[in-house]
XYZ file of C-alpha atoms in Angstrom:
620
model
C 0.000 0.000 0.000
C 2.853 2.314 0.940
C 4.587 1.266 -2.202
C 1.106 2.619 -4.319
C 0.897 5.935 -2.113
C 4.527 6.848 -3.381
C 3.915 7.680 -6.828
C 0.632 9.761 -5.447
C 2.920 11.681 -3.175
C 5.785 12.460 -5.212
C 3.672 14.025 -8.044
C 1.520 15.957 -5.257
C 5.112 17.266 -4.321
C 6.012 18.131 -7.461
C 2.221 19.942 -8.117
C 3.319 21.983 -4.909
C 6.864 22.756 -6.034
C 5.651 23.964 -9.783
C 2.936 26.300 -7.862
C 4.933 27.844 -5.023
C 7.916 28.505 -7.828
C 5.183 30.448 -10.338
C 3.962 32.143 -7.296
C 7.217 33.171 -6.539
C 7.955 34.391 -9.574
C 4.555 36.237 -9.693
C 5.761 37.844 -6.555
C 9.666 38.803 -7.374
C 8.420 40.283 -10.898
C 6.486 43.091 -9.126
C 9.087 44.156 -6.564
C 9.755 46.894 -8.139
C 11.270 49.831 -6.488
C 8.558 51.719 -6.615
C 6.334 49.357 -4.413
C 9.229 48.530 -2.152
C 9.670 52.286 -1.252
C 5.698 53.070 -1.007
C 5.682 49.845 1.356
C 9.184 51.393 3.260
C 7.350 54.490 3.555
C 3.826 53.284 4.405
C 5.244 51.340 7.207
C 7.705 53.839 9.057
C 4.782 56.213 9.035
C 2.973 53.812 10.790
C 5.734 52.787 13.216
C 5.965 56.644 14.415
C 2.365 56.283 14.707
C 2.892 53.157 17.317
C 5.811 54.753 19.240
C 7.770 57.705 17.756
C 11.228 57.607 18.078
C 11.684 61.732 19.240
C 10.302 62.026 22.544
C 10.683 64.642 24.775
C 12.804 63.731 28.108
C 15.176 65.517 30.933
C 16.977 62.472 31.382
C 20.506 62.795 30.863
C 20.738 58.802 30.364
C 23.644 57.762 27.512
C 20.493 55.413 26.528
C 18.543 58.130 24.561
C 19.199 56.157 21.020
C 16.805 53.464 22.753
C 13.908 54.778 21.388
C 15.164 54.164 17.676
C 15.809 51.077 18.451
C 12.471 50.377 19.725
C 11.247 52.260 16.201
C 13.672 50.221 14.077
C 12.019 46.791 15.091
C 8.768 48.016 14.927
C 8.644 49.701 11.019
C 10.834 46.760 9.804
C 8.475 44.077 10.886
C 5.339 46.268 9.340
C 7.698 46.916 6.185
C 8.245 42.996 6.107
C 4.468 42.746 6.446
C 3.420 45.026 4.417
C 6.240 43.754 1.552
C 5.455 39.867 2.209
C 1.750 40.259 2.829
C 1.308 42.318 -0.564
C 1.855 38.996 -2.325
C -1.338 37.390 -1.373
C -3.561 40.175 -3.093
C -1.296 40.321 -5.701
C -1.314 36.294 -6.692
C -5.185 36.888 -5.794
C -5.698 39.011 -8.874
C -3.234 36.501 -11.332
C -5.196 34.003 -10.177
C -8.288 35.025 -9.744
C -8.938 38.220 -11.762
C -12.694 38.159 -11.832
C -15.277 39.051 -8.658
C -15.331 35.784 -6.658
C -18.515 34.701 -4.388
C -19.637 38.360 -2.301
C -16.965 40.749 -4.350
C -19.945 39.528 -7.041
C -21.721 41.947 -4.974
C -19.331 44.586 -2.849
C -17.356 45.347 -5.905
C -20.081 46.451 -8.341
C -21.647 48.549 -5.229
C -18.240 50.147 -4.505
C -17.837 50.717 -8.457
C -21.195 52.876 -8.594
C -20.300 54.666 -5.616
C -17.143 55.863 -7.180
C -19.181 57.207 -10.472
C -20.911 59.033 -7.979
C -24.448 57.056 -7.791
C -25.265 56.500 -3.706
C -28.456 56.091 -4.194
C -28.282 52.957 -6.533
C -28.024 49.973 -4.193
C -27.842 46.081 -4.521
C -30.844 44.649 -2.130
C -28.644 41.525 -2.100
C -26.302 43.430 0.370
C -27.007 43.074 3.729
C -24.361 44.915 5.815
C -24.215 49.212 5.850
C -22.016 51.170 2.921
C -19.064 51.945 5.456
C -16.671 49.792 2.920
C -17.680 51.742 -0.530
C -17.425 55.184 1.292
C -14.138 54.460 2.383
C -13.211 53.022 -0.531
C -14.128 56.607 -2.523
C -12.091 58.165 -0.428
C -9.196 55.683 -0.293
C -9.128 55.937 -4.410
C -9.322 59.562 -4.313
C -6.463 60.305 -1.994
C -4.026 57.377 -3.295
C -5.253 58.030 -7.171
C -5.940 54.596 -7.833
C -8.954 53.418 -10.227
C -12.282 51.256 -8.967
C -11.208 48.027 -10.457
C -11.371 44.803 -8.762
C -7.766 44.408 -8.458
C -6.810 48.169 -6.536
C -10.085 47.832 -4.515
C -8.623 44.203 -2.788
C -5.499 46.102 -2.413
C -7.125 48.179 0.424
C -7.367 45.570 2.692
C -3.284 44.953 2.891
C -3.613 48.481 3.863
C -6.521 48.169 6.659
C -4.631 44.694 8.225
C -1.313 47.014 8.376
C -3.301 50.028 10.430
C -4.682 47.020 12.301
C -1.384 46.189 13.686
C -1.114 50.344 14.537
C -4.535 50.005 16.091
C -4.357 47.082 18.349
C -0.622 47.651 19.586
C -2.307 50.930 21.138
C -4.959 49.243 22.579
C -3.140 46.688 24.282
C -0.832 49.248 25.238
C -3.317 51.068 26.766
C -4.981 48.153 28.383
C -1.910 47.788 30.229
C -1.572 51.388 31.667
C -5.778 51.545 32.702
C -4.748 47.908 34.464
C -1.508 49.075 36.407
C -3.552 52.396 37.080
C -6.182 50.285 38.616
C -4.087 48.381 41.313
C -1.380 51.218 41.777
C 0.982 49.999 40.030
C 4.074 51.640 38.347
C 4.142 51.734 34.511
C 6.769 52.449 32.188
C 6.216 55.497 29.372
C 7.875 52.673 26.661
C 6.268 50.325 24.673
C 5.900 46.321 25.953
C 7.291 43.987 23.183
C 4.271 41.810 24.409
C 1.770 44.650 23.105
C 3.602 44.953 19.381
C 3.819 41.291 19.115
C 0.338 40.632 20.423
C -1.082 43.289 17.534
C 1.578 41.908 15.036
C -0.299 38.624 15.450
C -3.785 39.732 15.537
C -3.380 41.393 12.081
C -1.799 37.283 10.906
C -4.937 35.969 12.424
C -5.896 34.181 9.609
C -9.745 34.363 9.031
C -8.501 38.549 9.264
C -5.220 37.567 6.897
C -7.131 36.002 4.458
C -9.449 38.645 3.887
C -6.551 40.917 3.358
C -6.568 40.094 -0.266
C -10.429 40.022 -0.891
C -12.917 42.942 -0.942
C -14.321 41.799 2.324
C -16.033 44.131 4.926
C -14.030 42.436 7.631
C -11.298 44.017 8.023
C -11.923 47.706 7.853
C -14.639 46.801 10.480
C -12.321 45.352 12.525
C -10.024 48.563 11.988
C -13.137 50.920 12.851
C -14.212 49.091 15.931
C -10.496 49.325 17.339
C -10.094 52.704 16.602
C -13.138 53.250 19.307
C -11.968 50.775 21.619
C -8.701 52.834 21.608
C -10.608 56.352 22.622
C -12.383 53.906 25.226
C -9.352 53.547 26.590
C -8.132 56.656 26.469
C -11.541 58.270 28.211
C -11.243 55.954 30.940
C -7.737 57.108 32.021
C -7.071 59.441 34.840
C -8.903 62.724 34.038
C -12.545 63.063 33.230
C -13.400 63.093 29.786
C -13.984 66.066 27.882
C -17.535 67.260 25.638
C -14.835 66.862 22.548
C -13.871 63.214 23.913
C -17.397 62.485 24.056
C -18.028 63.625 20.694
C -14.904 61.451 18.888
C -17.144 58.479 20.613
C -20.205 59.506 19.061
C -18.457 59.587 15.910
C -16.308 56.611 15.586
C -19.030 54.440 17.258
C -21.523 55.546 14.087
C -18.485 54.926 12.412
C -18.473 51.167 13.739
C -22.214 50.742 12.715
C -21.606 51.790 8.939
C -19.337 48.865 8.477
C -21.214 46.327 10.053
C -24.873 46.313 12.606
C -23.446 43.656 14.990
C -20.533 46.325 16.052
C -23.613 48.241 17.949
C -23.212 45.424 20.555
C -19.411 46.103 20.538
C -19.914 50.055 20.977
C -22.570 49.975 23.199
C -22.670 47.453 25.686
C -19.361 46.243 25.414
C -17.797 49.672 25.612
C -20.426 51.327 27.390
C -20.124 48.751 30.102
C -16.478 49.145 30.720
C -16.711 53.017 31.307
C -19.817 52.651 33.648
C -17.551 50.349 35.781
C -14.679 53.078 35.322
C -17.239 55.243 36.999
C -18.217 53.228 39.710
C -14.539 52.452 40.744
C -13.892 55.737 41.372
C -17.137 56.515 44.132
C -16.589 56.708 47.471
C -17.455 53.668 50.195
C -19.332 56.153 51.816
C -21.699 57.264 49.156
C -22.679 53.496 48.739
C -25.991 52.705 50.513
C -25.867 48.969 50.062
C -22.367 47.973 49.890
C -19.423 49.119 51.079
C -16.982 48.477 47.627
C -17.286 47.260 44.043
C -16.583 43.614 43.889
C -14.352 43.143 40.994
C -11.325 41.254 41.388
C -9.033 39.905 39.285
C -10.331 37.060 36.688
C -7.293 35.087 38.256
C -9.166 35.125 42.116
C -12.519 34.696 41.057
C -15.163 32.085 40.691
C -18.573 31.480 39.853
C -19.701 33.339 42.918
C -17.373 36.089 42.256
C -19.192 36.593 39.318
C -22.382 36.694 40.666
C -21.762 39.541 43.344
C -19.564 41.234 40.741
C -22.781 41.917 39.223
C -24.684 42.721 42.054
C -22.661 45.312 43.212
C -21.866 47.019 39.595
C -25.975 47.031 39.432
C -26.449 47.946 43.325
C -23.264 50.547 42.857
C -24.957 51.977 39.238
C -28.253 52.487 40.919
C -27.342 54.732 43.852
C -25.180 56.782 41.370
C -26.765 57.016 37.767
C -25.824 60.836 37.695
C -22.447 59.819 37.309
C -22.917 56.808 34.957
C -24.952 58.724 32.607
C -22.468 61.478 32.367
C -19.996 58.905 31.270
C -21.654 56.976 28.880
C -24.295 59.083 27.520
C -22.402 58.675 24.006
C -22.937 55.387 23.852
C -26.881 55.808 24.718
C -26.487 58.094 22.301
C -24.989 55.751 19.303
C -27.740 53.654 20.392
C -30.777 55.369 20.058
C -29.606 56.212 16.777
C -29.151 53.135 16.213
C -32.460 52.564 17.140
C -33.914 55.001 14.982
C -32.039 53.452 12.048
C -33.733 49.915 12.438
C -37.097 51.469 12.572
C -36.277 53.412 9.424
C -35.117 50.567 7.872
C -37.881 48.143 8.823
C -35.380 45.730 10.540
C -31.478 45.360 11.135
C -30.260 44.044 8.258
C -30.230 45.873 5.313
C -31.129 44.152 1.459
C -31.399 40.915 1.604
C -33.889 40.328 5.264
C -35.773 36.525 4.278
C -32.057 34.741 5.186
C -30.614 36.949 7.274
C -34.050 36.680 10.281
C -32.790 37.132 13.599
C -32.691 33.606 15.815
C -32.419 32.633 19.150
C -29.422 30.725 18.323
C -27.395 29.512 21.833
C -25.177 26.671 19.663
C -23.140 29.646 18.845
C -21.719 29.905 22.291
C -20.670 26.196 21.980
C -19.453 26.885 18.599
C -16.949 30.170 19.206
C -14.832 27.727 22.114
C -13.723 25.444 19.547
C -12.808 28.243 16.810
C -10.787 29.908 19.998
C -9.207 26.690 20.597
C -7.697 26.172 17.027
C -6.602 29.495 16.556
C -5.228 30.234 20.322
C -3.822 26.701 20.738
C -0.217 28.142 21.651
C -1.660 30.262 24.204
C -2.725 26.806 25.791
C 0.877 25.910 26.636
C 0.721 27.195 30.709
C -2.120 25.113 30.908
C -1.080 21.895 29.419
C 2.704 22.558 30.897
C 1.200 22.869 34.322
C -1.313 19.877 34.200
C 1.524 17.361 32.448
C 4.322 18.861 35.332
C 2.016 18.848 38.270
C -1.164 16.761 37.949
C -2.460 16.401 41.288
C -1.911 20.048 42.139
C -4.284 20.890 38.834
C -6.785 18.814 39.552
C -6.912 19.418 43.330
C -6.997 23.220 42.518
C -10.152 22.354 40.137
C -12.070 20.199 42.352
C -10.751 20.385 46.123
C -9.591 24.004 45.623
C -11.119 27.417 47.322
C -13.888 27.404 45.134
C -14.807 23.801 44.911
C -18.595 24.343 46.172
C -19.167 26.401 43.298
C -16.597 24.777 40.634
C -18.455 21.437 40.774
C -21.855 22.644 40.557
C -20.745 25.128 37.743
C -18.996 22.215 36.008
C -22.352 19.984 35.630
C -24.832 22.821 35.244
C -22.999 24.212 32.376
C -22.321 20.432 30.977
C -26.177 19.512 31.160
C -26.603 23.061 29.419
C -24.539 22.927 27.067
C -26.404 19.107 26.421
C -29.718 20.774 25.840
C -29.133 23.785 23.982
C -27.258 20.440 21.634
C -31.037 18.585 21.684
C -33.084 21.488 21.166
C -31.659 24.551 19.890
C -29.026 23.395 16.987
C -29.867 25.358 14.018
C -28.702 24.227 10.540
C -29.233 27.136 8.101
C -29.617 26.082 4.902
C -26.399 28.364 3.295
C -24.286 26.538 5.597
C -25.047 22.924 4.025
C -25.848 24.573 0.352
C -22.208 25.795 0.028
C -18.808 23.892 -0.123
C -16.940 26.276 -0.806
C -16.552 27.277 3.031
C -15.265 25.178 5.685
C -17.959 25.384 7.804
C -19.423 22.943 5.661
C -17.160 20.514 5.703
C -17.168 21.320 9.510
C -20.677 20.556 10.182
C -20.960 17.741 7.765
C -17.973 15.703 9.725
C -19.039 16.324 13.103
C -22.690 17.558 13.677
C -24.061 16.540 11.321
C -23.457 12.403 11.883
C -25.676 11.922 14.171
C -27.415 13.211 17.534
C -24.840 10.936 19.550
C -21.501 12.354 18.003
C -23.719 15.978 19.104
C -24.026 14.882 22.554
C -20.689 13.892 22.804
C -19.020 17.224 21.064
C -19.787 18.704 24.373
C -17.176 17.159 26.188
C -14.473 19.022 23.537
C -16.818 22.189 23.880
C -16.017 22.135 27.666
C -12.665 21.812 27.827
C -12.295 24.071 24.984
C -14.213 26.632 26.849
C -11.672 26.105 30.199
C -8.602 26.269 28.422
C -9.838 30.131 26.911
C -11.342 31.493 30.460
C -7.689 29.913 31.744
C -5.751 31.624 29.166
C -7.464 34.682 30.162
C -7.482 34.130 33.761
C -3.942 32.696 33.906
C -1.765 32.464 37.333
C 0.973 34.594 37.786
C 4.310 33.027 36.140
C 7.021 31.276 38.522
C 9.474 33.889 37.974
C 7.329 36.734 39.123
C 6.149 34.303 41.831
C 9.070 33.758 43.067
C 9.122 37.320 43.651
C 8.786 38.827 47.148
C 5.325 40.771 47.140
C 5.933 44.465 47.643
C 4.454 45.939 50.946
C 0.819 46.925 50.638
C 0.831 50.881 50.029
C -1.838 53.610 51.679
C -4.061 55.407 49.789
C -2.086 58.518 50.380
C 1.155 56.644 48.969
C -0.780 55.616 45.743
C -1.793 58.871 45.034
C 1.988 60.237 45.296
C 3.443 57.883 43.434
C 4.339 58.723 39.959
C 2.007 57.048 36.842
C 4.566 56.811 34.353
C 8.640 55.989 35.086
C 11.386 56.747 32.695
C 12.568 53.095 31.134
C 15.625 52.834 29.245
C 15.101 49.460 27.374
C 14.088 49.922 23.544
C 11.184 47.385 24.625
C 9.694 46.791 28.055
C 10.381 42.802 27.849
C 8.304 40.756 30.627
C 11.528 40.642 33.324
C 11.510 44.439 33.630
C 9.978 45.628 36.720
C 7.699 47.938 35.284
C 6.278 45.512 33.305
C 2.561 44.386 33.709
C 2.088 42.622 30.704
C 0.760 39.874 33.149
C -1.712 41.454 34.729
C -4.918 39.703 34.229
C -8.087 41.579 33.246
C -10.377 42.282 36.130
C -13.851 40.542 36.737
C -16.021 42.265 35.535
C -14.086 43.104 31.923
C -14.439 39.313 31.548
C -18.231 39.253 32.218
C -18.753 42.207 29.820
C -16.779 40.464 27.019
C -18.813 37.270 27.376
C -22.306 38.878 26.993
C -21.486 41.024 24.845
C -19.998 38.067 21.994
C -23.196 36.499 23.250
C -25.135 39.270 21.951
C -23.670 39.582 18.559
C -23.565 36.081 17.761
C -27.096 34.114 19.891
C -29.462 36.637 16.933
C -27.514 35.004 13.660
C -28.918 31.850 12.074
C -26.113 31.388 10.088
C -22.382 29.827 11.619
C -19.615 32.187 9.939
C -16.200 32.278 11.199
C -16.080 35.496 10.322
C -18.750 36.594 12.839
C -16.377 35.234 15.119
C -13.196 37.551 14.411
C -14.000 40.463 17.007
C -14.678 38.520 19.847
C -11.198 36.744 19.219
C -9.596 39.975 18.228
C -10.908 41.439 22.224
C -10.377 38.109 24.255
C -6.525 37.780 22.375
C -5.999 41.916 23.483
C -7.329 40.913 27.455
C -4.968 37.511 27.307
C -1.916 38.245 29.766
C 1.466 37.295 29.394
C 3.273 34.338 30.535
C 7.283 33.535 31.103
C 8.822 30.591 31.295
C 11.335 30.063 33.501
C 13.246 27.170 32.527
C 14.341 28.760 29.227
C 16.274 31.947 30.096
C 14.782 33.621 27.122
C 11.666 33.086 28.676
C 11.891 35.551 31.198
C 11.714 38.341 28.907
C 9.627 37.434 26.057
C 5.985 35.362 25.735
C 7.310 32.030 24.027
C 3.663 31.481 23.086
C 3.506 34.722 20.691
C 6.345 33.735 18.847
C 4.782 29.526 18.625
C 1.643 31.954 17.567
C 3.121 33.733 14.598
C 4.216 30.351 13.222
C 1.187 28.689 13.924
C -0.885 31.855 11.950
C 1.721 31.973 9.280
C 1.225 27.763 8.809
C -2.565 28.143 8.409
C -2.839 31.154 6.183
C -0.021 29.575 3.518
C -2.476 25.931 3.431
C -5.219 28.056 3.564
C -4.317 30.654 0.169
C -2.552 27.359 -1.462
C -5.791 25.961 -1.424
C -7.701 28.734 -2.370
C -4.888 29.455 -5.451
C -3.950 26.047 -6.492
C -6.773 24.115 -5.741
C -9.881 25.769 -7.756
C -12.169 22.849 -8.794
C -15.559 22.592 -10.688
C -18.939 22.991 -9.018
C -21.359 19.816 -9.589
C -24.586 19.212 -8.088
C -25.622 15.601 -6.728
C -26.624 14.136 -10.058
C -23.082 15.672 -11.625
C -24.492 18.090 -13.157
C -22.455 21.527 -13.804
C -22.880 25.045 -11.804
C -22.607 28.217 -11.667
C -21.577 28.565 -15.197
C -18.878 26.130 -14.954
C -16.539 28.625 -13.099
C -13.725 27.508 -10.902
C -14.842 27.570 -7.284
C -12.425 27.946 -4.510
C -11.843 26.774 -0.990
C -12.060 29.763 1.933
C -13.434 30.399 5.550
């Protein structure tokens, strides 16, 4: 048998060898110098965007070249993006010049927007006009034409600002963390908050879209823009009327890409500055209780969760002066978002008879999976600590501080999980009418068999689910535990001490001690981020990895860092980022051979020939 497989194998090799050299060839033949400088260019700018190099300092230190250095490794890994990356649009238009499945309908829509028409629109199109307005303006300023191959060309450019965008916000997610528990933070960058972005923007159901007129990723883009002003508002000072106004604006912003970013905007973002609010109110002024329960995800439990919530609602209630002034722009996005769904008759614009909103719970058994495969090397702590030390793991699951609540938790959510399986798994009918999307195949290997092999998926839908909320809620390393604790400091003391320190390193790398790449995101953060992917993703009938992306693009932003000890390189960087990156870079090359070099002819059941007899492709 081995002996028959041989011949199969070496001319599958060879197939591969032929294709990657004519892709390569594709690729080298449009290097010219032209591109190379427009990508050298495009990608310092956005460097100095991330952390500019001139910065303004007393310091007589002999280390004030750090900050190039720091600048240096930043615009050469966008420039190697941004130069490697380009080939994947490019071989997309050799390959496959024409529309393909919904460019049929985003690039003709984005064509008559550019000849000026917006009111002529396609009632196939379901999603807001965000993507052809941009698009206008993207051709105007840049001079490039409407045809299919410069519009997918915007998308290299939207997954490159991503990088811009999400460094920021995790940057920023650090300082509003340290801030919170009085911590000292460093006015550098982390490497962990580059590398974490760098790998966001490789994600590959983002990636992939980077070469297709998709919506995705300038939605993506859009939403992270806000989520970086949230961050910013809920810093130190009170925001201002002009603050308040930029979150107005970008959060309208966020709803003309895409409906489902109202949940993102609104509660999601909403939620986060109410709590702001509430942290900051006096013991005193609190009738019922005496402080806001919110610790750490890494000391909390089931009940945890529970009075978390009590007290953010008890807290709101006896101070909704306060937590209107703060999030009265979000109320505000969402009564006009309001108003635009009675307008419109509905939420979804077009195409309403397939797109009717569901009750659909299977999708919160569905995401844990899709987080698993994609986050697997954030897993590694996990796995490392259960195959090291066993019987501490499992005593710290079941015989462990929490162990009233953990057990309980465990079955109710197991015989849950069980009957949203029975009685609430939806099968829409483009999921099983299309194999061109591996969902398909998905649902035809595994749900699809039979109600047992259901039943059963919820035992890999469980631990799925643990190994995320671990990732998110994970211990402190062994190197920083090994650490003496510093002294508890007074109230008084925290408010002397200074917010930002001067740090000399080109990168804050995790050993430094004004690091807090580690810190885990509190309580209540956690709570918000699960209903609020609950929320965009229970109302849609239809399983689409790509409804997935932002609440993978917000849980891999709250993940903390991790060291390893063992490995002396391991103190200062995340090992797991760097197994990430290959892991991303591995999926997106099978996934864009397949969709190049693997094209194949639609046929119905009987054989016969569709859609024209056009090449059909493989993609998420």
């Amino acid at each position: 048998m081995v002996s028959s497989l041989q011949p199969l194998l070496q001319a599958f090799v060879i197939d591969v060898q032929r294709n990657l050299k004519n892709a390569l060839d594709i690729w080298f033949q449009n290097l010219r110098a032209q591109a190379l400088l427009t990508a050298f260019l495009t990608s310092t700018f956005l460097a100095w965007l991330i952390y500019p190099p001139i910065r303004t300092s007393t310091s007589t230190s002999n280390t004030t070249k750090s900050p190039w250095v720091t600048y240096t490794i930043i615009s050469t890994s966008l420039s190697l993006l941004n130069v490697v990356g380009g080939a994947w649009p490019l071989l997309v238009n050799r390959y496959v010049p024409e529309p393909y499945l919904d460019e049929f309908f985003h690039i003709p829509q984005a064509q008559v927007y550019c000849e000026g028409k917006y009111r002529q629109w396609d009632d196939k199109i379901t999603t807001p006009p965000g993507l052809y307005l941009f698009s206008v303006v993207y051709n105007k300023i840049s001079m490039l034409t409407c045809e299919t191959s410069d519009l997918r060309f915007h998308n290299l450019s939207v997954v490159l600002v991503i990088v811009a965008a999400a460094t920021q916000c995790r940057n920023l997610i650090e300082r509003r963390q340290a801030e919170r528990v009085g911590k000292v933070t460093s006015s550098s960058l982390s490497l962990y908050s580059f590398h974490t972005a760098f790998n966001i923007a490789l994600m590959p159901v983002i990636f992939f879209f980077s070469g297709l007129y998709y919506t995705d990723p300038l939605s993506t883009l859009v939403v992270l823009l806000s989520y970086r002003h949230h961050l910013q508002r809920i810093g130190p000072e009170q925001p201002s009327v002009l603050s308040d106004v930029w979150a107005v604006v970008l959060g309208v912003a966020a709803l003309f890409m895409r409906q489902t970013n109202v949940f993102w905007v609104v509660v999601y973002m909403g939620g986060l500055e109410a709590v702001h609010v509430l942290r900051s109110v006096k013991p005193g002024a609190q009738e019922f209780l005496t402080t806001l329960h919110d610790p750490p995800l890494s000391r909390s439990g089931p009940d945890d969760w529970f009075f978390c919530l009590l007290s953010i609602a008890v807290t709101a209630l006896c101070n909704p002066v306060k937590v209107l002034r703060q999030i009265w722009p979000h109320l505000t996005i969402l009564g006009l978002f309001a108003g635009f769904v009675a307008w419109n008759g509905g939420v979804v614009l077009g195409d309403k008879s397939n797109h009717i909103a569901t009750i659909h719970l299977a999708q919160m058994l569905y995401i844990w999976p899709f987080f698993a495969f994609f986050s697997l090397p954030l897993f590694l702590p996990s796995i490392f600590g259960f195959v090291t030390r066993p019987l501490q793991t499992i005593h710290s699951l079941i015989i462990g501080p929490n162990a009233l609540f953990t057990i309980p938790w465990a079955l109710f959510t197991a015989l849950l999980s069980a009957a949203v399986v029975k009685y609430n798994t939806i099968i829409h009918p483009f999921t099983l009418a299309d194999n061109r999307h591996y969902m398909f195949y998905i649902f035809r290997y595994t749900i699809l068999r039979s109600p047992l092999t259901r039943l059963l998926l919820v035992v890999p839908y469980t631990l799925a689910r643990w190994l995320v909320w671990a990732s998110l809620a994970s211990a402190p390393s062994a190197t920083q535990a090994s650490k003496p604790k510093p002294k508890p400091r007074t109230a008084a003391a925290q408010q002397k001490a200074p917010a930002v320190t001067k740090d000399d390193n080109p990168l804050t790398l995790l050993d430094s001690p004004t690091s807090v790449s580690a810190t885990t995101p509190a309580t209540s953060t956690a709570i918000l981020w699960l209903l609020t992917t609950a929320l965009s993703l229970v109302t849609a009938p239809l399983v689409e990895p790509r409804y997935f992306i932002l609440p993978w693009v917000f849980y891999r932003l709250l993940v903390p860092s991790w060291s390893f000890t063992p490995l002396g390189v391991g103190k200062k960087v995340d090992l797991r980022l760097i197994l990430e990156t290959v892991w991303f870079v591995a999926i997106n090359a099978v996934t864009m051979y397949l969709f190049l070099f693997r094209p194949y002819i639609w046929k119905d059941n009987e054989g016969n020939v569709l859609d024209g007899g056009r090449l059909q492709r493989f993609m998420w």
